[in-house]
Coordinates of C-alpha atoms in Angstrom, one line a residue:
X498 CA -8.0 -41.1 49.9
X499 CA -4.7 -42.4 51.2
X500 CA -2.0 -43.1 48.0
X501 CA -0.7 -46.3 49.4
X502 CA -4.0 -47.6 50.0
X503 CA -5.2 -47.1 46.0
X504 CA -1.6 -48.9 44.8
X505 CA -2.6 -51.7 47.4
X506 CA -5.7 -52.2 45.7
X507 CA -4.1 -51.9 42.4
X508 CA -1.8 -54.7 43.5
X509 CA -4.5 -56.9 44.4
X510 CA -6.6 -56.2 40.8
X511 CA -3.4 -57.2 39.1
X512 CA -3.0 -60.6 41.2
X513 CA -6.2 -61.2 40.8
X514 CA -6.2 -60.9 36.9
X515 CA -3.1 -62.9 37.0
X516 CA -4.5 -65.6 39.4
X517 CA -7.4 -66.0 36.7
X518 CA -5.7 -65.9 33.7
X519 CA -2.9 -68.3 35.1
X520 CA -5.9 -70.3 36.4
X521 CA -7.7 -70.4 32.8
X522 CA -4.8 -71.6 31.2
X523 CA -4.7 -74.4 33.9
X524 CA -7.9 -75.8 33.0
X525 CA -8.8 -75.1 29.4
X526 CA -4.6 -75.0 28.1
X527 CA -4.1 -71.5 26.6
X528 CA -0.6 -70.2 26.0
X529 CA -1.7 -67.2 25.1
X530 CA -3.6 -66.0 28.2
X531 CA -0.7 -68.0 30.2
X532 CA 1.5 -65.6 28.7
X533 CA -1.1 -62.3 30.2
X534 CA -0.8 -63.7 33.5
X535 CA 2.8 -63.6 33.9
X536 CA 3.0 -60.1 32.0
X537 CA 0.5 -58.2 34.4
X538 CA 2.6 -60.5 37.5
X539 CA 5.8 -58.4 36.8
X540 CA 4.1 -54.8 37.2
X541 CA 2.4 -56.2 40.9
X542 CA 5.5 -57.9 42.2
X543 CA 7.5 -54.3 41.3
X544 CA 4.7 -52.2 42.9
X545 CA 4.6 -54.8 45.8
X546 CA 8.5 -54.3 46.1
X547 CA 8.2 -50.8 46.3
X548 CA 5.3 -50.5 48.7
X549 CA 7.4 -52.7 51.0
X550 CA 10.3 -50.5 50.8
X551 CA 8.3 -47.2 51.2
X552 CA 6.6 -48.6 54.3
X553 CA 10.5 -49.4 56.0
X554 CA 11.5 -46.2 55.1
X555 CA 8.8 -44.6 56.3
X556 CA 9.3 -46.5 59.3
X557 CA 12.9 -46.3 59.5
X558 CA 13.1 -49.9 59.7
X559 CA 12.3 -53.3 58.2
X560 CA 8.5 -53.9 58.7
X561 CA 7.9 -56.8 60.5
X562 CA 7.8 -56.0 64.1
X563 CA 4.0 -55.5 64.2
X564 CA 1.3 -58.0 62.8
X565 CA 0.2 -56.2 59.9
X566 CA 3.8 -55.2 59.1
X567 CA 4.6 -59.4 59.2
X568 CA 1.5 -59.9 57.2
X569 CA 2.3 -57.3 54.2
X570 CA 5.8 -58.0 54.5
X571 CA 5.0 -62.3 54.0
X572 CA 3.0 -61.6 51.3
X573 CA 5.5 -60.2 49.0
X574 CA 7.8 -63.1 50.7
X575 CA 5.7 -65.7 49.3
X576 CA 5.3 -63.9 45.9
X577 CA 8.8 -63.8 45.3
X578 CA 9.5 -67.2 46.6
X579 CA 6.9 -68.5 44.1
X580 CA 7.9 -66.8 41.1
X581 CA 12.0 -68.2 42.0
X582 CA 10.0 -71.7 42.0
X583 CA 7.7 -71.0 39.0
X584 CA 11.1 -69.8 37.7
X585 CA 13.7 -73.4 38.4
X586 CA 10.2 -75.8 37.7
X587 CA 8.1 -74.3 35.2
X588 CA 4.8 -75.6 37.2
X589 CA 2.0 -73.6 36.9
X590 CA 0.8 -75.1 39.9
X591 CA 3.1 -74.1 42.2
X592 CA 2.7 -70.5 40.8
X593 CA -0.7 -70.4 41.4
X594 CA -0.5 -71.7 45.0
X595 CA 1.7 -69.0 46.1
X596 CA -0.2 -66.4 44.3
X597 CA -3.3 -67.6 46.3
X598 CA -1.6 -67.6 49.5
X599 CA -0.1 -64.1 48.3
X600 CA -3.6 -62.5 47.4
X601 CA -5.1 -63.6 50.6
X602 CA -2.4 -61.9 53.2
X603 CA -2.8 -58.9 50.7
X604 CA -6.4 -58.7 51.2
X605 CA -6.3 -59.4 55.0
X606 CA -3.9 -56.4 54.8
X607 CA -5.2 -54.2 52.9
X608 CA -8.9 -54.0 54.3
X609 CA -8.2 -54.6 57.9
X610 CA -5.2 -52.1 58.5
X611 CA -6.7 -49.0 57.2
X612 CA -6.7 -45.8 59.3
X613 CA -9.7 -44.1 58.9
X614 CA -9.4 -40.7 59.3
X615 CA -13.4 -39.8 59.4
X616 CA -16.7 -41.3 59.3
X617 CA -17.3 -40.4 55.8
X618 CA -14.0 -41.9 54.2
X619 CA -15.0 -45.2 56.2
X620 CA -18.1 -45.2 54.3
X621 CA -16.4 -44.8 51.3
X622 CA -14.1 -47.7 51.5
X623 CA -17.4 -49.7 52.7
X624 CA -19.3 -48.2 49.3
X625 CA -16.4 -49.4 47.1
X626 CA -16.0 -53.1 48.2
X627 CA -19.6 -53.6 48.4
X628 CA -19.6 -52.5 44.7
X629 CA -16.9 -55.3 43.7
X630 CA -18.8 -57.7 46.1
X631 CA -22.1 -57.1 44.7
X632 CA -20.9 -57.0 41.3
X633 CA -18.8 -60.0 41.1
X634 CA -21.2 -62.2 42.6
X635 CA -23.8 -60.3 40.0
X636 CA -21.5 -61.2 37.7
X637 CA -20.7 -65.2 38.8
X638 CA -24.4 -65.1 38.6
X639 CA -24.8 -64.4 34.6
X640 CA -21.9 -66.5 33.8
X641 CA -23.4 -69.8 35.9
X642 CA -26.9 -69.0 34.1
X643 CA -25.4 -68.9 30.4
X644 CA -23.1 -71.6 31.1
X645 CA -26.2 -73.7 32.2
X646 CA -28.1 -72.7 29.1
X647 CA -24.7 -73.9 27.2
X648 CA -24.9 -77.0 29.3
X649 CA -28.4 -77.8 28.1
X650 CA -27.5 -77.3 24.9
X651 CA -24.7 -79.9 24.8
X652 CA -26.9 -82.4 26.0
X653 CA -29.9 -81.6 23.4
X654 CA -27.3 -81.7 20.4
X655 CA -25.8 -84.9 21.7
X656 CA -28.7 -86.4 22.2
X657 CA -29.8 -85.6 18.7
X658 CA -26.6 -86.9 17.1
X659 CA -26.8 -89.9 19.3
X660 CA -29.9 -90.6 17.6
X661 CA -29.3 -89.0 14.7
X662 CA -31.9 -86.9 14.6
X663 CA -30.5 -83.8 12.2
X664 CA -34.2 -81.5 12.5
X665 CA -34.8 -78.1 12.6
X666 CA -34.0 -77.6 16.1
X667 CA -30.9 -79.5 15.7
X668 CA -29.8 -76.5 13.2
X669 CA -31.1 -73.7 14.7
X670 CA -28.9 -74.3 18.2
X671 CA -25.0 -73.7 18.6
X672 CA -22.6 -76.9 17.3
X673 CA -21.7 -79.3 20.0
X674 CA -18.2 -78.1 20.3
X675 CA -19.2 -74.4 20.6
X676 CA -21.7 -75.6 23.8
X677 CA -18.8 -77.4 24.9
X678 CA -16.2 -74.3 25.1
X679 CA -19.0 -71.8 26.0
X680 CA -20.2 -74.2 28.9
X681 CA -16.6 -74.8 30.4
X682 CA -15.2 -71.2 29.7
X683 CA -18.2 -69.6 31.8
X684 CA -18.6 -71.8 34.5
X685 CA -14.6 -71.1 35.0
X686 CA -15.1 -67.1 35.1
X687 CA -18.4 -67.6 37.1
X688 CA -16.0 -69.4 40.1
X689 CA -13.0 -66.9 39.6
X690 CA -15.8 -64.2 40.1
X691 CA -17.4 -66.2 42.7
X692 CA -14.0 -66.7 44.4
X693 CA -13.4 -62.7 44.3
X694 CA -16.8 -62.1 45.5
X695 CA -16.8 -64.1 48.9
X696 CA -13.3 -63.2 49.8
X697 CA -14.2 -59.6 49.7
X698 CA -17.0 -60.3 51.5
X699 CA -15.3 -62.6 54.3
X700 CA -12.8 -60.4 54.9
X701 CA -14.8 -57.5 55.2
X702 CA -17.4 -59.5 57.2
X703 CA -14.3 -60.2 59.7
X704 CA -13.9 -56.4 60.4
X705 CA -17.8 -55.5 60.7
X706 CA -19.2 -58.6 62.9
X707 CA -16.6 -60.8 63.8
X708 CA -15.6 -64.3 63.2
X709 CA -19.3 -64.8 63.3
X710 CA -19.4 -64.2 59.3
X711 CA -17.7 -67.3 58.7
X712 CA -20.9 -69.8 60.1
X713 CA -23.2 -67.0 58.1
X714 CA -25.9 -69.4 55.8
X715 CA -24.8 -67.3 52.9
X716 CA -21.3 -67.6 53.4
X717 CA -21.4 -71.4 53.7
X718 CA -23.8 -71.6 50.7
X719 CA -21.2 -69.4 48.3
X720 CA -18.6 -70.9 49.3
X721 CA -20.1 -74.7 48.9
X722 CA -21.1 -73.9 45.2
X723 CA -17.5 -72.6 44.6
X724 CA -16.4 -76.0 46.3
X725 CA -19.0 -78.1 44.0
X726 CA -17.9 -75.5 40.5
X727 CA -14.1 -76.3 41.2
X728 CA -14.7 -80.4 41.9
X729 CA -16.5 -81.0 38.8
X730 CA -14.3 -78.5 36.5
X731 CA -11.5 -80.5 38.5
X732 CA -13.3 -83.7 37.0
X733 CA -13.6 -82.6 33.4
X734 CA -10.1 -82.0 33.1
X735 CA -9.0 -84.9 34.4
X736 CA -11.5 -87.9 32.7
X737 CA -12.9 -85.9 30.0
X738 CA -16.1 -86.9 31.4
X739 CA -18.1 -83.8 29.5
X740 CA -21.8 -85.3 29.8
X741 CA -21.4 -85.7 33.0
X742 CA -20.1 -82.2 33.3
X743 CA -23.2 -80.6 31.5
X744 CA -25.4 -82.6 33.8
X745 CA -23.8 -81.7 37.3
X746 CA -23.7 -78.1 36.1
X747 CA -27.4 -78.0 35.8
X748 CA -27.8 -79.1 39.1
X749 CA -25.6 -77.0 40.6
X750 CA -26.6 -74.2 39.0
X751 CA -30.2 -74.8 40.8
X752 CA -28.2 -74.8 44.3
X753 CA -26.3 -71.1 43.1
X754 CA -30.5 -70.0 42.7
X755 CA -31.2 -71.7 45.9
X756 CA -28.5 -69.8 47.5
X757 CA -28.8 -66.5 45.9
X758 CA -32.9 -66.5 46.9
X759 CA -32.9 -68.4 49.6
X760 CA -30.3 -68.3 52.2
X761 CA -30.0 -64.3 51.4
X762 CA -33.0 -63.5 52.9
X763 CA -31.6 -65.2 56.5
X764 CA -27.8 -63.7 56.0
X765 CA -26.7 -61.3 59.1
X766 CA -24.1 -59.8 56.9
X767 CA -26.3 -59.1 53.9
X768 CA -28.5 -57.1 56.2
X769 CA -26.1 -54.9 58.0
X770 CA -24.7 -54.4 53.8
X771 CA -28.4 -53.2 53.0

């Protein structure tokens, strides 16, 4: 397996765990992990430096004259330019729009400019990422279902304090507050996993049938629950609205089964995977 290619896939792990961490501490405020995000951030941008710098010395010149060379190239562009902005405003937001910009040129880079030298290391690449597909989305499946349990159990508990009904089952389920973290913590790392899922997929889809994987039924359907996840977590934090929360997550959460059962069964691109 060629060297470069495993560090570029250890760059994109370490965006990726810095995009959710940074992300985390967007949405449910902790320092702690905020602090994580920027730590693994400094090891990627280095690596990122230096794979830039191999590749022009390898080439003898700067790397930019082809589109994949502009593409890798841009992508540590916009990661530096983000961190010199993350660095003069202290927004996290910023930060995390030029890390997603960042991770996506990476991706398109890494998984559409690879030489193959044989049939058998192609299937090996393929074997990989449909591992990390698969198993995020796996994944993004468990943490939806638990947060929806969570979700269910906020609503019982508050129903039973609204009406003050302290019984056995009242007792016997998790406190109000602990639904409430576990409910909004979950649904958080099912979308990051979701997220990590569908672009592996896309991008992959791009090389194996065409722009064609973009209309796929499953494609739309992942990517509309993402879309539906991020508006109400979006919602949450900014009107508190928690009830409502814990309600809308139910429902979605039927949409992810939906998705996952239904449309699977009529997806092009999950076929050629099988």
């Amino acid at each position: 397996m060629d060297m470069m290619f495993r560090i570029q896939e250890i760059i994109l792990l370490l965006y990726f765990i810095s995009l959710s961490a940074l992300s985390y501490d967007l949405f449910l405020r902790n320092r702690q992990v905020r602090k994580v995000s920027l730590y693994v951030l400094t090891p990627a941008v280095v690596l990122h430096f230096l794979s830039v710098v191999q590749l022009g010395v390898q080439l003898g010149r700067i790397p930019i004259l082809t589109l994949a060379e502009s593409i890798f190239s841009l992508s540590f562009v916009f990661i530096l330019l983000g961190i010199i902005h993350f660095m003069k405003t202290k927004s996290e937001f910023i930060l995390l729009f030029y890390l997603i910009i960042t991770i996506f040129l990476m991706t398109v880079y890494t998984f559409s400019s690879l030489n193959f030298s044989s049939t058998a290391l192609t299937l090996e690449i393929v074997n990989e990422l449909l591992i990390v597909h698969v198993g995020s989305a796996l994944a993004a499946y468990v943490t939806f279902f638990i947060g929806m349990l969570n979700a269910v159990i906020y609503l019982v508990q508050r129903r039973n304090l609204k009406q003050k009904k302290f019984n056995r089952s009242f007792f016997s389920l998790f406190s109000i507050g602990t639904a409430e973290k576990v409910m909004l913590r979950l649904t958080f790392i099912g979308v990051i996993l979701m997220s990590i899922s569908i672009i592996i997929g896309i991008v992959w889809g791009l090389q194996i049938i065409g722009p064609n994987v973009l209309f796929d039924p499953k494609v739309i359907g992942t990517v509309c629950v993402i879309i539906l996840y991020s508006f109400i977590l979006a919602g949450v934090k900014l009107k508190q609205e928690t009830t409502k929360f814990a309600v809308y997550s139910i429902a979605i959460f039927v949409l992810v089964m939906l998705n996952y059962l239904i449309l699977s069964e009529i997806s092009n691109f999950h076929f050629w995977s099988l």
